[in-house]
PDB file of C-alpha atoms in Angstrom:
ATOM      1  CA  MET A   5      55.967 -38.656 -66.218  1.00 39.00           C
ATOM      2  CA  GLN A   6      53.041 -36.180 -67.288  1.00 47.00           C
ATOM      3  CA  THR A   7      52.467 -33.639 -63.220  1.00 51.00           C
ATOM      4  CA  PHE A   8      49.398 -31.856 -63.731  1.00 54.00           C
ATOM      5  CA  GLY A   9      47.896 -28.724 -60.683  1.00 57.00           C
ATOM      6  CA  LEU A  10      46.564 -25.584 -61.143  1.00 59.00           C
ATOM      7  CA  GLY A  11      50.647 -24.357 -62.070  1.00 61.00           C
ATOM      8  CA  VAL A  12      50.609 -26.791 -65.487  1.00 59.00           C
ATOM      9  CA  LEU A  13      46.996 -26.074 -65.885  1.00 63.00           C
ATOM     10  CA  TRP A  14      47.746 -22.032 -66.254  1.00 62.00           C
ATOM     11  CA  GLN A  15      51.541 -22.642 -68.624  1.00 64.00           C
ATOM     12  CA  GLN A  16      49.813 -26.025 -70.931  1.00 65.00           C
ATOM     13  CA  GLY A  17      45.763 -24.074 -71.518  1.00 64.00           C
ATOM     14  CA  ASP A  18      44.680 -21.757 -73.634  1.00 72.00           C
ATOM     15  CA  ALA A  19      43.359 -18.545 -73.496  1.00 78.00           C
ATOM     16  CA  VAL A  20      40.034 -21.128 -73.368  1.00 77.00           C
ATOM     17  CA  SER A  21      40.805 -22.537 -70.581  1.00 77.00           C
ATOM     18  CA  ARG A  22      41.977 -20.543 -68.724  1.00 82.00           C
ATOM     19  CA  THR A  23      39.287 -17.546 -68.427  1.00 87.00           C
ATOM     20  CA  THR A  24      36.900 -20.733 -67.699  1.00 85.00           C
ATOM     21  CA  LEU A  25      39.837 -21.335 -65.082  1.00 85.00           C
ATOM     22  CA  LEU A  26      39.220 -18.065 -63.467  1.00 88.00           C
ATOM     23  CA  ILE A  27      35.632 -17.722 -63.872  1.00 91.00           C
ATOM     24  CA  LEU A  28      36.223 -21.216 -61.960  1.00 90.00           C
ATOM     25  CA  LEU A  29      38.089 -19.572 -59.638  1.00 90.00           C
ATOM     26  CA  GLY A  30      36.121 -15.991 -59.129  1.00 93.00           C
ATOM     27  CA  MET A  31      32.578 -17.753 -58.068  1.00 93.00           C
ATOM     28  CA  SER A  32      34.525 -20.101 -55.132  1.00 93.00           C
ATOM     29  CA  CYS A  33      36.279 -16.813 -54.144  1.00 94.00           C
ATOM     30  CA  LEU A  34      32.284 -14.902 -54.071  1.00 94.00           C
ATOM     31  CA  SER A  35      30.623 -17.593 -53.181  1.00 94.00           C
ATOM     32  CA  TRP A  36      32.312 -18.356 -50.205  1.00 94.00           C
ATOM     33  CA  THR A  37      32.877 -14.457 -48.802  1.00 95.00           C
ATOM     34  CA  ILE A  38      29.057 -14.492 -48.910  1.00 94.00           C
ATOM     35  CA  ILE A  39      28.994 -17.735 -47.231  1.00 94.00           C
ATOM     36  CA  LEU A  40      30.910 -16.413 -44.240  1.00 95.00           C
ATOM     37  CA  ILE A  41      30.095 -12.515 -44.740  1.00 93.00           C
ATOM     38  CA  LYS A  42      25.462 -13.890 -43.536  1.00 93.00           C
ATOM     39  CA  SER A  43      26.636 -16.335 -41.106  1.00 93.00           C
ATOM     40  CA  LEU A  44      28.281 -13.031 -39.503  1.00 93.00           C
ATOM     41  CA  ASP A  45      24.722 -10.979 -40.272  1.00 90.00           C
ATOM     42  CA  LEU A  46      23.015 -14.038 -38.880  1.00 90.00           C
ATOM     43  CA  LEU A  47      24.689 -15.286 -36.675  1.00 90.00           C
ATOM     44  CA  ARG A  48      24.512 -10.974 -34.383  1.00 89.00           C
ATOM     45  CA  PHE A  49      21.056 -11.325 -35.730  1.00 88.00           C
ATOM     46  CA  SER A  50      20.374 -14.850 -33.552  1.00 88.00           C
ATOM     47  CA  ARG A  51      22.572 -12.699 -30.126  1.00 88.00           C
ATOM     48  CA  GLN A  52      20.414  -9.750 -31.232  1.00 87.00           C
ATOM     49  CA  ALA A  53      17.117 -11.426 -31.319  1.00 86.00           C
ATOM     50  CA  ALA A  54      17.607 -13.895 -27.633  1.00 87.00           C
ATOM     51  CA  ARG A  55      18.797 -10.443 -26.551  1.00 86.00           C
ATOM     52  CA  VAL A  56      15.054  -9.333 -27.403  1.00 85.00           C
ATOM     53  CA  GLU A  57      12.520 -11.685 -27.065  1.00 83.00           C
ATOM     54  CA  THR A  58      14.246 -12.327 -23.039  1.00 81.00           C
ATOM     55  CA  HIS A  59      14.934  -8.555 -22.417  1.00 82.00           C
ATOM     56  CA  PHE A  60      12.072  -6.323 -24.716  1.00 82.00           C
ATOM     57  CA  TRP A  61       9.613  -7.070 -22.864  1.00 80.00           C
ATOM     58  CA  GLU A  62      10.019  -6.744 -19.751  1.00 79.00           C
ATOM     59  CA  SER A  63      10.704  -3.162 -20.290  1.00 77.00           C
ATOM     60  CA  HIS A  64       8.370  -0.281 -18.408  1.00 77.00           C
ATOM     61  CA  ASP A  65       7.563   0.876 -21.356  1.00 73.00           C
ATOM     62  CA  LEU A  66       8.396   1.840 -25.114  1.00 76.00           C
ATOM     63  CA  GLU A  67      11.026   4.191 -25.252  1.00 76.00           C
ATOM     64  CA  SER A  68      12.627   2.146 -21.852  1.00 76.00           C
ATOM     65  CA  GLY A  69      12.359  -0.869 -24.789  1.00 79.00           C
ATOM     66  CA  ALA A  70      14.111   1.247 -27.658  1.00 78.00           C
ATOM     67  CA  PRO A  71      18.000   0.427 -26.399  1.00 82.00           C
ATOM     68  CA  ILE A  72      17.239  -2.856 -26.159  1.00 83.00           C
ATOM     69  CA  LEU A  73      16.226  -3.255 -29.998  1.00 82.00           C
ATOM     70  CA  GLY A  74      20.196  -2.670 -31.549  1.00 77.00           C
ATOM     71  CA  GLN A  75      21.521   1.077 -33.213  1.00 79.00           C
ATOM     72  CA  PRO A  76      19.192   2.376 -36.033  1.00 78.00           C
ATOM     73  CA  GLY A  77      18.821   0.010 -39.449  1.00 78.00           C
ATOM     74  CA  SER A  78      18.910  -3.036 -37.064  1.00 83.00           C
ATOM     75  CA  PRO A  79      15.490  -4.988 -38.334  1.00 86.00           C
ATOM     76  CA  PHE A  80      14.525  -4.827 -34.773  1.00 86.00           C
ATOM     77  CA  HIS A  81      14.766  -0.858 -34.873  1.00 85.00           C
ATOM     78  CA  THR A  82      13.608  -0.285 -38.104  1.00 85.00           C
ATOM     79  CA  LEU A  83      10.938  -2.628 -37.068  1.00 87.00           C
ATOM     80  CA  TYR A  84      10.027  -0.350 -34.017  1.00 85.00           C
ATOM     81  CA  LEU A  85      10.246   3.249 -36.245  1.00 85.00           C
ATOM     82  CA  ALA A  86       7.988   1.718 -38.454  1.00 84.00           C
ATOM     83  CA  ALA A  87       5.149   0.393 -35.904  1.00 83.00           C
ATOM     84  CA  THR A  88       5.495   3.684 -34.325  1.00 82.00           C
ATOM     85  CA  GLN A  89       5.707   6.563 -37.283  1.00 81.00           C
ATOM     86  CA  ALA A  90       2.468   4.451 -38.731  1.00 80.00           C
ATOM     87  CA  MET A  91       1.088   5.342 -35.371  1.00 77.00           C
ATOM     88  CA  ALA A  92       2.082   9.192 -35.868  1.00 77.00           C
ATOM     89  CA  HIS A  93       1.178   9.655 -38.431  1.00 72.00           C
ATOM     90  CA  HIS A  94      -2.114   8.128 -38.599  1.00 71.00           C
ATOM     91  CA  THR A  95      -2.862  10.212 -35.307  1.00 71.00           C
ATOM     92  CA  ALA A  96      -2.226  13.476 -37.805  1.00 71.00           C
ATOM     93  CA  HIS A  97      -3.615  13.074 -40.472  1.00 64.00           C
ATOM     94  CA  PRO A  98      -7.236  12.552 -40.577  1.00 64.00           C
ATOM     95  CA  GLN A  99      -8.081  14.233 -43.857  1.00 64.00           C
ATOM     96  CA  HIS A 100      -5.507  11.383 -45.727  1.00 60.00           C
ATOM     97  CA  LEU A 101      -6.785   8.987 -47.714  1.00 51.00           C
ATOM     98  CA  HIS A 102      -5.316   6.138 -45.162  1.00 55.00           C
ATOM     99  CA  THR A 103      -7.101   7.763 -42.116  1.00 57.00           C
ATOM    100  CA  ARG A 104     -10.558   5.651 -43.907  1.00 62.00           C
ATOM    101  CA  LEU A 105      -8.685   2.379 -42.657  1.00 64.00           C
ATOM    102  CA  ASP A 106      -8.703   0.544 -38.665  1.00 72.00           C
ATOM    103  CA  LEU A 107      -6.250   1.932 -37.106  1.00 75.00           C
ATOM    104  CA  GLY A 108      -4.333  -1.958 -36.965  1.00 77.00           C
ATOM    105  CA  ASP A 109      -4.477  -2.126 -40.177  1.00 80.00           C
ATOM    106  CA  TRP A 110      -2.630   0.858 -41.033  1.00 79.00           C
ATOM    107  CA  LEU A 111      -0.365  -0.430 -38.687  1.00 83.00           C
ATOM    108  CA  ALA A 112      -0.209  -3.779 -39.852  1.00 83.00           C
ATOM    109  CA  ARG A 113       0.625  -2.487 -43.446  1.00 84.00           C
ATOM    110  CA  GLY A 114       3.633  -0.222 -42.283  1.00 85.00           C
ATOM    111  CA  LEU A 115       4.808  -3.473 -39.755  1.00 87.00           C
ATOM    112  CA  LYS A 116       4.160  -5.711 -43.458  1.00 88.00           C
ATOM    113  CA  MET A 117       6.201  -3.789 -45.209  1.00 88.00           C
ATOM    114  CA  ALA A 118       9.010  -3.241 -43.035  1.00 87.00           C
ATOM    115  CA  LEU A 119       9.220  -6.472 -42.517  1.00 88.00           C
ATOM    116  CA  GLU A 120       9.122  -7.531 -46.588  1.00 88.00           C
ATOM    117  CA  GLU A 121      12.711  -5.609 -46.462  1.00 87.00           C
ATOM    118  CA  ALA A 122      13.850  -6.522 -43.881  1.00 86.00           C
ATOM    119  CA  ALA A 123      14.145  -9.945 -44.302  1.00 87.00           C
ATOM    120  CA  ALA A 124      14.527  -9.441 -48.245  1.00 87.00           C
ATOM    121  CA  ARG A 125      18.012  -7.435 -46.439  1.00 87.00           C
ATOM    122  CA  MET A 126      18.051 -11.038 -44.753  1.00 86.00           C
ATOM    123  CA  GLN A 127      18.045 -13.393 -48.129  1.00 86.00           C
ATOM    124  CA  GLY A 128      20.331 -10.551 -49.862  1.00 84.00           C
ATOM    125  CA  GLY A 129      23.449 -12.864 -52.461  1.00 86.00           C
ATOM    126  CA  LEU A 130      21.463 -16.403 -51.867  1.00 91.00           C
ATOM    127  CA  ALA A 131      20.103 -15.838 -55.578  1.00 91.00           C
ATOM    128  CA  VAL A 132      24.245 -15.300 -55.583  1.00 92.00           C
ATOM    129  CA  LEU A 133      24.591 -18.886 -54.171  1.00 93.00           C
ATOM    130  CA  ALA A 134      22.436 -20.313 -55.834  1.00 93.00           C
ATOM    131  CA  SER A 135      23.135 -19.570 -59.067  1.00 93.00           C
ATOM    132  CA  ILE A 136      27.359 -20.590 -58.823  1.00 93.00           C
ATOM    133  CA  GLY A 137      25.599 -23.479 -56.984  1.00 92.00           C
ATOM    134  CA  SER A 138      23.530 -24.359 -60.206  1.00 92.00           C
ATOM    135  CA  THR A 139      26.280 -22.835 -62.870  1.00 93.00           C
ATOM    136  CA  ALA A 140      29.220 -23.929 -61.805  1.00 92.00           C
ATOM    137  CA  PRO A 141      28.912 -27.869 -63.073  1.00 91.00           C
ATOM    138  CA  PHE A 142      28.236 -26.381 -66.727  1.00 92.00           C
ATOM    139  CA  ILE A 143      31.052 -24.725 -66.813  1.00 91.00           C
ATOM    140  CA  GLY A 144      33.541 -27.064 -65.498  1.00 88.00           C
ATOM    141  CA  LEU A 145      32.282 -29.260 -67.798  1.00 89.00           C
ATOM    142  CA  PHE A 146      32.788 -27.222 -70.511  1.00 86.00           C
ATOM    143  CA  GLY A 147      36.432 -26.887 -69.686  1.00 83.00           C
ATOM    144  CA  THR A 148      35.844 -30.052 -69.592  1.00 83.00           C
ATOM    145  CA  VAL A 149      34.728 -30.533 -72.701  1.00 84.00           C
ATOM    146  CA  TRP A 150      37.217 -28.589 -74.620  1.00 80.00           C
ATOM    147  CA  GLY A 151      39.763 -29.984 -72.486  1.00 76.00           C
ATOM    148  CA  ILE A 152      38.953 -33.497 -74.794  1.00 78.00           C
ATOM    149  CA  TYR A 153      38.649 -31.603 -78.004  1.00 77.00           C
ATOM    150  CA  HIS A 154      42.862 -30.462 -77.490  1.00 71.00           C
ATOM    151  CA  ALA A 155      43.572 -34.461 -76.168  1.00 70.00           C
ATOM    152  CA  LEU A 156      41.783 -36.203 -79.808  1.00 74.00           C
ATOM    153  CA  MET A 157      43.691 -32.631 -82.262  1.00 73.00           C
ATOM    154  CA  ALA A 158      46.685 -33.978 -80.030  1.00 66.00           C
ATOM    155  CA  ILE A 159      45.943 -37.922 -81.548  1.00 69.00           C
ATOM    156  CA  SER A 160      45.372 -36.288 -85.338  1.00 71.00           C
ATOM    157  CA  ALA A 161      48.739 -34.313 -85.489  1.00 66.00           C
ATOM    158  CA  SER A 162      50.438 -37.175 -84.337  1.00 63.00           C
ATOM    159  CA  GLY A 163      48.498 -39.823 -86.282  1.00 60.00           C
ATOM    160  CA  GLN A 164      48.837 -42.454 -83.313  1.00 61.00           C
ATOM    161  CA  ALA A 165      46.858 -42.619 -80.178  1.00 58.00           C
ATOM    162  CA  GLY A 166      49.643 -42.127 -77.503  1.00 58.00           C
ATOM    163  CA  LEU A 167      48.806 -42.312 -73.953  1.00 60.00           C
ATOM    164  CA  ASN A 168      51.689 -39.175 -74.526  1.00 61.00           C
ATOM    165  CA  GLN A 169      49.851 -37.139 -76.685  1.00 59.00           C
ATOM    166  CA  VAL A 170      46.356 -37.377 -74.473  1.00 62.00           C
ATOM    167  CA  ALA A 171      47.063 -37.378 -70.905  1.00 62.00           C
ATOM    168  CA  GLY A 172      48.472 -33.819 -70.736  1.00 64.00           C
ATOM    169  CA  PRO A 173      44.616 -32.400 -72.259  1.00 66.00           C
ATOM    170  CA  ILE A 174      42.446 -35.984 -70.297  1.00 72.00           C
ATOM    171  CA  GLY A 175      44.450 -34.151 -67.182  1.00 71.00           C
ATOM    172  CA  GLU A 176      43.371 -30.892 -68.068  1.00 74.00           C
ATOM    173  CA  ALA A 177      39.386 -31.989 -69.505  1.00 75.00           C
ATOM    174  CA  LEU A 178      39.449 -34.124 -65.593  1.00 78.00           C
ATOM    175  CA  MET A 179      41.037 -30.601 -63.135  1.00 80.00           C
ATOM    176  CA  MET A 180      38.092 -28.699 -65.659  1.00 82.00           C
ATOM    177  CA  THR A 181      35.376 -30.565 -63.969  1.00 85.00           C
ATOM    178  CA  ALA A 182      36.852 -31.530 -59.943  1.00 85.00           C
ATOM    179  CA  LEU A 183      37.198 -27.284 -59.929  1.00 88.00           C
ATOM    180  CA  GLY A 184      33.351 -27.172 -61.336  1.00 90.00           C
ATOM    181  CA  LEU A 185      32.552 -29.848 -58.463  1.00 91.00           C
ATOM    182  CA  PHE A 186      34.658 -27.829 -55.699  1.00 91.00           C
ATOM    183  CA  VAL A 187      32.415 -25.118 -56.647  1.00 92.00           C
ATOM    184  CA  ALA A 188      29.000 -26.002 -56.860  1.00 93.00           C
ATOM    185  CA  ILE A 189      28.717 -27.666 -53.515  1.00 94.00           C
ATOM    186  CA  PRO A 190      30.167 -25.451 -51.140  1.00 93.00           C
ATOM    187  CA  ALA A 191      27.961 -22.740 -52.936  1.00 94.00           C
ATOM    188  CA  VAL A 192      24.399 -25.486 -53.049  1.00 94.00           C
ATOM    189  CA  LEU A 193      24.955 -26.171 -49.247  1.00 94.00           C
ATOM    190  CA  GLY A 194      25.408 -22.999 -48.029  1.00 93.00           C
ATOM    191  CA  TYR A 195      22.254 -22.018 -49.918  1.00 94.00           C
ATOM    192  CA  ASN A 196      19.929 -24.673 -47.501  1.00 94.00           C
ATOM    193  CA  ALA A 197      21.572 -23.928 -44.861  1.00 94.00           C
ATOM    194  CA  LEU A 198      22.353 -19.770 -45.042  1.00 93.00           C
ATOM    195  CA  THR A 199      17.766 -19.794 -45.897  1.00 92.00           C
ATOM    196  CA  ARG A 200      16.944 -22.006 -42.912  1.00 92.00           C
ATOM    197  CA  ALA A 201      19.311 -20.304 -40.971  1.00 91.00           C
ATOM    198  CA  ALA A 202      17.447 -17.245 -42.993  1.00 90.00           C
ATOM    199  CA  ARG A 203      14.102 -17.928 -42.622  1.00 90.00           C
ATOM    200  CA  SER A 204      14.018 -19.398 -38.731  1.00 89.00           C
ATOM    201  CA  GLN A 205      15.404 -15.062 -38.201  1.00 89.00           C
ATOM    202  CA  VAL A 206      12.852 -13.556 -39.882  1.00 89.00           C
ATOM    203  CA  ALA A 207      10.164 -16.666 -37.610  1.00 90.00           C
ATOM    204  CA  LYS A 208      11.461 -14.556 -34.909  1.00 89.00           C
ATOM    205  CA  LEU A 209      11.515 -10.701 -36.475  1.00 89.00           C
ATOM    206  CA  THR A 210       7.257 -11.896 -37.564  1.00 89.00           C
ATOM    207  CA  ARG A 211       7.099 -12.440 -33.949  1.00 89.00           C
ATOM    208  CA  PHE A 212       7.954  -9.317 -32.814  1.00 88.00           C
ATOM    209  CA  ALA A 213       6.201  -7.055 -35.495  1.00 87.00           C
ATOM    210  CA  ASN A 214       3.315  -9.474 -33.930  1.00 87.00           C
ATOM    211  CA  GLY A 215       3.802  -8.987 -30.804  1.00 84.00           C
ATOM    212  CA  LEU A 216       4.879  -4.903 -31.022  1.00 84.00           C
ATOM    213  CA  HIS A 217       0.679  -5.008 -33.160  1.00 83.00           C
ATOM    214  CA  ALA A 218      -0.589  -6.164 -30.054  1.00 82.00           C
ATOM    215  CA  LEU A 219       0.891  -4.239 -27.975  1.00 82.00           C
ATOM    216  CA  LEU A 220       0.574  -0.620 -29.551  1.00 79.00           C
ATOM    217  CA  LEU A 221      -3.783  -1.772 -30.081  1.00 77.00           C
ATOM    218  CA  THR A 222      -3.805  -2.740 -27.019  1.00 75.00           C
ATOM    219  CA  GLY A 223      -1.676  -1.941 -24.659  1.00 66.00           C
ATOM    220  CA  ALA A 224      -0.912  -5.873 -23.800  1.00 59.00           C
ATOM    221  CA  ASN A 225       1.793  -6.702 -23.231  1.00 59.00           C
ATOM    222  CA  PRO A 226       2.587 -10.517 -25.188  1.00 58.00           C
ATOM    223  CA  ALA A 227       4.530 -11.875 -23.062  1.00 53.00           C
ATOM    224  CA  ALA A 228       2.362 -12.043 -20.187  1.00 50.00           C
ATOM    225  CA  LEU A 229      -0.160 -13.821 -22.053  1.00 45.00           C
ATOM    226  CA  LYS A 230       0.032 -16.943 -21.722  1.00 43.00           C
ATOM    227  CA  PRO A 231      -2.165 -19.885 -23.111  1.00 42.00           C
ATOM    228  CA  ALA A 232      -4.481 -21.353 -20.917  1.00 39.00           C
ATOM    229  CA  PRO A 233      -4.873 -24.991 -18.681  1.00 40.00           C
ATOM    230  CA  ARG A 234      -6.274 -27.224 -20.636  1.00 44.00           C
ATOM    231  CA  LEU A 235      -9.071 -29.304 -18.582  1.00 38.00           C
ATOM    232  CA  GLN A 236      -8.463 -32.706 -17.467  1.00 46.00           C
ATOM    233  CA  ALA A 237     -11.262 -34.798 -17.243  1.00 41.00           C
ATOM    234  CA  VAL A 238     -11.241 -36.763 -14.061  1.00 41.00           C
ATOM    235  CA  ALA A 239     -12.487 -40.270 -13.721  1.00 45.00           C
ATOM    236  CA  PRO A 240     -16.042 -40.353 -11.848  1.00 47.00           C
ATOM    237  CA  ARG A 241     -15.654 -42.145  -7.913  1.00 50.00           C
ATOM    238  CA  SER A 242     -17.596 -45.104  -7.815  1.00 48.00           C
ATOM    239  CA  ALA A 243     -20.137 -45.929  -5.772  1.00 41.00           C
TER     240      ALA A 243
END
């Protein structure tokens, strides 16, 4: 009776099949590592965003609200530094070329650059997940083709197509197919989920940047600005 498993596949496989197996296992470990790390990062950022949206705009001034933005290097703190440094640089260097730009445009430029860098860091690693999800099935398919090749070689060597000659190589081929799917499916699902979560967090960063831009230019607190109430039509009274 034939036995199948990763141990048997490793023992009976040649250098090509073992290399394919190691590549698939390495891709699986890498994808799960990225999924766990990015999930924790996005969860931590989501909690920080909720804290910023709740408490930052209730501060008396920027200096007292700065500690709420987190440690230096956090996305919100990076936007805060970019905005304050852009304002100070524009005021302190009136002879430079950039002072020909309006202060609002210069501030928006600095915030946009910081926002793009924060979004790029937040989405870092997702391209690796996309690559793993798209290439793992083909690597598993290569292992499948190699296993079928071994089955054909066994049939050619024995001169008969018996089950004993082809069970091992066919089992190896099926396991390679299953491993390719086992690696690709979590990578694709993780990529889709993390991409949606990252877009949501980038939207929160964009809202914060817009509010900070309005606060530095006009002094108005964006959290205090509420939309005007909708007017409701009043039915005319009957005479």
